[in-house]
mmCIF file of C-alpha atoms in Angstrom:
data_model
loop_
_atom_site.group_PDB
_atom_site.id
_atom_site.type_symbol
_atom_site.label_atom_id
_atom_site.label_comp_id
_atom_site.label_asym_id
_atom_site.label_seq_id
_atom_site.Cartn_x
_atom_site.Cartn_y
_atom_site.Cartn_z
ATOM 1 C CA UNK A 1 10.975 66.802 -20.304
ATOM 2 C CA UNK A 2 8.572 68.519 -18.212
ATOM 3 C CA UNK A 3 7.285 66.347 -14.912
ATOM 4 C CA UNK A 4 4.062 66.413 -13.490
ATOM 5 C CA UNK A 5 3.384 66.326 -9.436
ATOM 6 C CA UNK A 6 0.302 63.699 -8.391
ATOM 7 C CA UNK A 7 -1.048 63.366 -5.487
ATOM 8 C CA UNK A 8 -1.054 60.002 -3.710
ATOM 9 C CA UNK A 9 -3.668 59.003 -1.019
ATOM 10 C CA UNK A 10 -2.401 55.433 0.099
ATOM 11 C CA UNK A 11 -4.936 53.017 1.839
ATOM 12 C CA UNK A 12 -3.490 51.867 5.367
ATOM 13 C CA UNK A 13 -5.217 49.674 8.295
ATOM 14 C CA UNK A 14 -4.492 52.696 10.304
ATOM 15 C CA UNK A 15 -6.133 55.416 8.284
ATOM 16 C CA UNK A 16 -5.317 57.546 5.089
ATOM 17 C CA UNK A 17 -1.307 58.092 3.831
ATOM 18 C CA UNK A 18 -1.332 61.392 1.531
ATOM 19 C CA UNK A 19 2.014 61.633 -0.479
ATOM 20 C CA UNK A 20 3.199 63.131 -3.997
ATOM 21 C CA UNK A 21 5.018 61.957 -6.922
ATOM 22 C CA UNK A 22 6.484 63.079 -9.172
ATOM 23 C CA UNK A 23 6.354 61.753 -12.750
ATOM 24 C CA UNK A 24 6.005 62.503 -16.472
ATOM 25 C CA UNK A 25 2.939 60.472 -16.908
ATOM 26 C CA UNK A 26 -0.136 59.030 -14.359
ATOM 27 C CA UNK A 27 0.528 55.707 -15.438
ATOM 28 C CA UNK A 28 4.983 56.622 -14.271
ATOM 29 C CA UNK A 29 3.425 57.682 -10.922
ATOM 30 C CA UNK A 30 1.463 54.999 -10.585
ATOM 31 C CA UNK A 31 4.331 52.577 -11.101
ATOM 32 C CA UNK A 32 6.845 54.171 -9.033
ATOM 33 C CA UNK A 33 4.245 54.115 -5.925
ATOM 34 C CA UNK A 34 4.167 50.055 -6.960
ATOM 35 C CA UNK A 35 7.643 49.713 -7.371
ATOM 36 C CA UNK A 36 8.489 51.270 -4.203
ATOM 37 C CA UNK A 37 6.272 48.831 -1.902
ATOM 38 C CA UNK A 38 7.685 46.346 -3.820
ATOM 39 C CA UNK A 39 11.420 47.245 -3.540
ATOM 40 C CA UNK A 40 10.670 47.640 0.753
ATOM 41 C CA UNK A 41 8.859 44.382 1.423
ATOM 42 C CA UNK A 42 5.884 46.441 1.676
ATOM 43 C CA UNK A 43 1.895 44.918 0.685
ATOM 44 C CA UNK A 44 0.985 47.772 -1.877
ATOM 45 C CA UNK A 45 -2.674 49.148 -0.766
ATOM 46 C CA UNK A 46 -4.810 50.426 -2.556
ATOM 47 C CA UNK A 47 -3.955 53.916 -4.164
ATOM 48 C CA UNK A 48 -5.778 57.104 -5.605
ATOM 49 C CA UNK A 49 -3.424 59.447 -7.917
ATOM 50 C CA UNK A 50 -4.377 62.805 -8.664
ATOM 51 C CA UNK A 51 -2.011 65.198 -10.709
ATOM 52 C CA UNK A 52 -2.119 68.415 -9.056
ATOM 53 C CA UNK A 53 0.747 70.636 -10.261
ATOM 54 C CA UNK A 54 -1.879 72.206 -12.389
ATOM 55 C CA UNK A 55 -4.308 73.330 -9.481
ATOM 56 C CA UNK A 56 -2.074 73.822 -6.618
ATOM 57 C CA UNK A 57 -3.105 77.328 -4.568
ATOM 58 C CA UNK A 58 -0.741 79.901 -5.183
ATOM 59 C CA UNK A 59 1.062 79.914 -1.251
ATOM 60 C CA UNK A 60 2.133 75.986 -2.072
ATOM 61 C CA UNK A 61 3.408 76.989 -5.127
ATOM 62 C CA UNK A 62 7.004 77.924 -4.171
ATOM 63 C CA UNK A 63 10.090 75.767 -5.975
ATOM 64 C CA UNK A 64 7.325 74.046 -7.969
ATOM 65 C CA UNK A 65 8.507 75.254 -11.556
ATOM 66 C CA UNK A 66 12.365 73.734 -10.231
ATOM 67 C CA UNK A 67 11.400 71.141 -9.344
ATOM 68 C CA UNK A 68 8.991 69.728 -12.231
ATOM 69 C CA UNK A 69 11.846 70.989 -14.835
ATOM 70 C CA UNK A 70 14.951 69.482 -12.802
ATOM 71 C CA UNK A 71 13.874 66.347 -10.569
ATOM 72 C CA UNK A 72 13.967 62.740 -11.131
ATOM 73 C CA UNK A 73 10.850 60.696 -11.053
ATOM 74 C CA UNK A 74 10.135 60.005 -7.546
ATOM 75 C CA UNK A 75 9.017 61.399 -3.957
ATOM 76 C CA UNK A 76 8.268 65.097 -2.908
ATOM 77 C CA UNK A 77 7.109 67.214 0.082
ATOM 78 C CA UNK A 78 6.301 70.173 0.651
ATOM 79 C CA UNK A 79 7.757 72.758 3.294
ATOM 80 C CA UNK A 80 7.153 76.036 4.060
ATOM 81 C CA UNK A 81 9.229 78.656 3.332
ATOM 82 C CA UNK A 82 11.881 76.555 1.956
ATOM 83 C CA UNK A 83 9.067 74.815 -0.550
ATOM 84 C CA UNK A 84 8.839 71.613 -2.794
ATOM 85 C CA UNK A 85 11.711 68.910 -1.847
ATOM 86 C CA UNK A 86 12.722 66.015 -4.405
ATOM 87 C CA UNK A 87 12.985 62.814 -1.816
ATOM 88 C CA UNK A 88 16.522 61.466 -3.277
ATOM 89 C CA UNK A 89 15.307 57.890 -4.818
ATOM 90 C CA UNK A 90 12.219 56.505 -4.882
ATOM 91 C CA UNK A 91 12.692 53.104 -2.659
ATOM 92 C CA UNK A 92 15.114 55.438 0.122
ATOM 93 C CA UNK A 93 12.949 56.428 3.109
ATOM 94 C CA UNK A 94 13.875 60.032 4.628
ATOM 95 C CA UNK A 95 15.597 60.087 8.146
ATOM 96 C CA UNK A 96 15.135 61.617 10.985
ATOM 97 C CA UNK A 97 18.034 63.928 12.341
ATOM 98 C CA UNK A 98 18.779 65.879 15.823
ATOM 99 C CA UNK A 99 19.837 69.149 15.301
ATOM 100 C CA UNK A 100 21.455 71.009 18.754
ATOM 101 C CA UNK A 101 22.570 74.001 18.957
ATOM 102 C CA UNK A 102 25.155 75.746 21.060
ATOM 103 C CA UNK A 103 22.732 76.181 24.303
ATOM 104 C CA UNK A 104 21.771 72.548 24.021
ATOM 105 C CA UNK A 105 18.361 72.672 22.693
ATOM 106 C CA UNK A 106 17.261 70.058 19.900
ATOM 107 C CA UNK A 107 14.895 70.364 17.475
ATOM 108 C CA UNK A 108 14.276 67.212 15.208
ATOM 109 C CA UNK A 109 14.008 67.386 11.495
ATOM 110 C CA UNK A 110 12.864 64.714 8.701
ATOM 111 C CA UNK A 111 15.090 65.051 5.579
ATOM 112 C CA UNK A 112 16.255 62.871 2.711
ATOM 113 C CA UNK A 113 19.714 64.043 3.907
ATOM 114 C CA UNK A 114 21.928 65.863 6.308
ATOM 115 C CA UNK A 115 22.051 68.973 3.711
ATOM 116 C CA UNK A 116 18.374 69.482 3.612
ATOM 117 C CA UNK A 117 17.977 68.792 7.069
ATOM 118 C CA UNK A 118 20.472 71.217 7.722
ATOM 119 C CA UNK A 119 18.254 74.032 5.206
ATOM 120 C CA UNK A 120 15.211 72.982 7.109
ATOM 121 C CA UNK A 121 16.113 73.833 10.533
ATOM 122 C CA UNK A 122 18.295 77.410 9.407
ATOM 123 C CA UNK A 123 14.808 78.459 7.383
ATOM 124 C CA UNK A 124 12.756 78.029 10.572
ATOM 125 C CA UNK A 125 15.219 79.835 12.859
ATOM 126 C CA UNK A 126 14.391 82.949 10.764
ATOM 127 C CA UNK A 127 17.616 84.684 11.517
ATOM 128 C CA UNK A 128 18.545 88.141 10.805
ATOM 129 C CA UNK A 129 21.014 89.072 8.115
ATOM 130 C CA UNK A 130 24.688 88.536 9.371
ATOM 131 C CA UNK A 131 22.947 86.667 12.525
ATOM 132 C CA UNK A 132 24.998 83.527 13.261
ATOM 133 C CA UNK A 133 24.231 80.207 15.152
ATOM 134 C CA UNK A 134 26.325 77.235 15.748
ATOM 135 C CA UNK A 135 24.628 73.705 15.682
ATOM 136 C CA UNK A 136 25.955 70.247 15.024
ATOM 137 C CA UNK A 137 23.721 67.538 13.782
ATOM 138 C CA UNK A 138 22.822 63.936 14.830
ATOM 139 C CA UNK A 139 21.108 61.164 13.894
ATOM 140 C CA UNK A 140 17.724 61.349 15.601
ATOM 141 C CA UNK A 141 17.177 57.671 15.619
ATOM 142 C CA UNK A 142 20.181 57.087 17.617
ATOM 143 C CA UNK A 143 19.163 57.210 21.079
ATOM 144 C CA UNK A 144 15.514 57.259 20.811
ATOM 145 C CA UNK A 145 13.563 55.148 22.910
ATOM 146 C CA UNK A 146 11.408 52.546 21.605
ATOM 147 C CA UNK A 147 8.513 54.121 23.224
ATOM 148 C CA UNK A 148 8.668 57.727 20.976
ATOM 149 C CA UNK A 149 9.076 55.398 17.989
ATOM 150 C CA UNK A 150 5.852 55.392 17.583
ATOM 151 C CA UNK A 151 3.973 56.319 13.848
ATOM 152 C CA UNK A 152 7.887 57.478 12.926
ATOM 153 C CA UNK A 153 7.933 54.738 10.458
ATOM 154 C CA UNK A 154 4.820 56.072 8.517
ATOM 155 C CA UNK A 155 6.138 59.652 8.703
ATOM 156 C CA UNK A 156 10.107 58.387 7.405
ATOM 157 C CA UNK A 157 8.492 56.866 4.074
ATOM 158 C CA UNK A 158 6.556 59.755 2.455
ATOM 159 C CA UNK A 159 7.205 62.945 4.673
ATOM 160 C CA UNK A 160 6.629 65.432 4.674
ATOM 161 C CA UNK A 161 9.956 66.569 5.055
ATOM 162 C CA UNK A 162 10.316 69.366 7.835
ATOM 163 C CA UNK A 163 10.487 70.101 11.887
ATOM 164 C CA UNK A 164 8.690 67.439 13.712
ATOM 165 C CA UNK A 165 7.966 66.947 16.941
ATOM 166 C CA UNK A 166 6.207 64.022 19.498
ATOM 167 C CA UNK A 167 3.745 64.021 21.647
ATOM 168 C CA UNK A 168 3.070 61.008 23.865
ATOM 169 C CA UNK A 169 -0.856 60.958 22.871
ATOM 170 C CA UNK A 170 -0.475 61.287 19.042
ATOM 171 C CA UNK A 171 3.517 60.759 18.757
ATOM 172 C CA UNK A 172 5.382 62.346 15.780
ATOM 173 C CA UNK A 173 3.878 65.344 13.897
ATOM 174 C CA UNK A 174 5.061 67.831 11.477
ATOM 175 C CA UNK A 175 5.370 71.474 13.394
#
């Protein structure tokens, strides 16, 4: 069976959450979105679906077709150039992980896991064919202060999944 992707604008005291499902039906969508505030402790707010697999521009397009034929009902994001990303289960948040690399710079990536986290940060390095780079991987949460934990929650439930990075004025973005 065929899914559909919907988009999700979520209600919050602190402004607008934008998300997408994915679903065979509205009413599925709808449900999982429920079920998921339900299975974290969460209030559900209020909610507007959309389906918008149908209308999407062509440049957001990429991995769309794979992932309405293959995924499970549940989360996506989208990320440029890798494209659409199934979020493993629907009540699992994503996680934020440290990549280094071998001159000790970090760059910090929100994944559902260490795998995709680990295709995120390779797709933005861009490297050239045969080009190599060591890097190990961390657990960003792990020695974060409290201070930069700032609107990480919000981004760790829906995503987008991708390089972020925090600023002290508006703390953690997607780059």
């Amino acid at each position: 069976m065929r899914m559909e992707l919907y988009e999700v604008r979520l209600d919050r005291p602190d402004g607008e959450a934008l998300s997408y499902v994915v679903a065979p039906s509205e009413p599925r969508a709808a449900e999982l979105v429920i079920d998921h505030h339900l299975a974290t402790n969460q209030k559900c707010p209020d909610f507007a679906l959309q389906r918008v697999d149908e209308d999407l521009p062509q440049d957001r397009q990429k991995g769309l077709d794979a992932l309405l034929d293959t995924a499970l009902v549940g989360f996506a994001s989208y990320h440029e150039p890798i494209g659409w990303i199934a979020h493993i289960a629907a009540v699992e948040q994503l996680r934020l992980f440290r990549l280094e690399d071998e001159h000790g710079a970090s760059k910090f990536v929100i994944a559902p896991d260490k795998d995709t986290a680990m295709i995120i940060y390779c797709a933005d390095l861009r490297l050239e064919e045969g080009e190599q780079r060591m890097f190990r991987i961390f657990d960003g949460l792990a020695e974060l202060p409290p201070e930069r934990l700032r609107n990480l929650p919000d981004l760790l439930e829906f995503g987008p999944a991708g390089i972020v990075a925090f600023d002290e004025v508006s703390g953690w973005s997607a780059v």
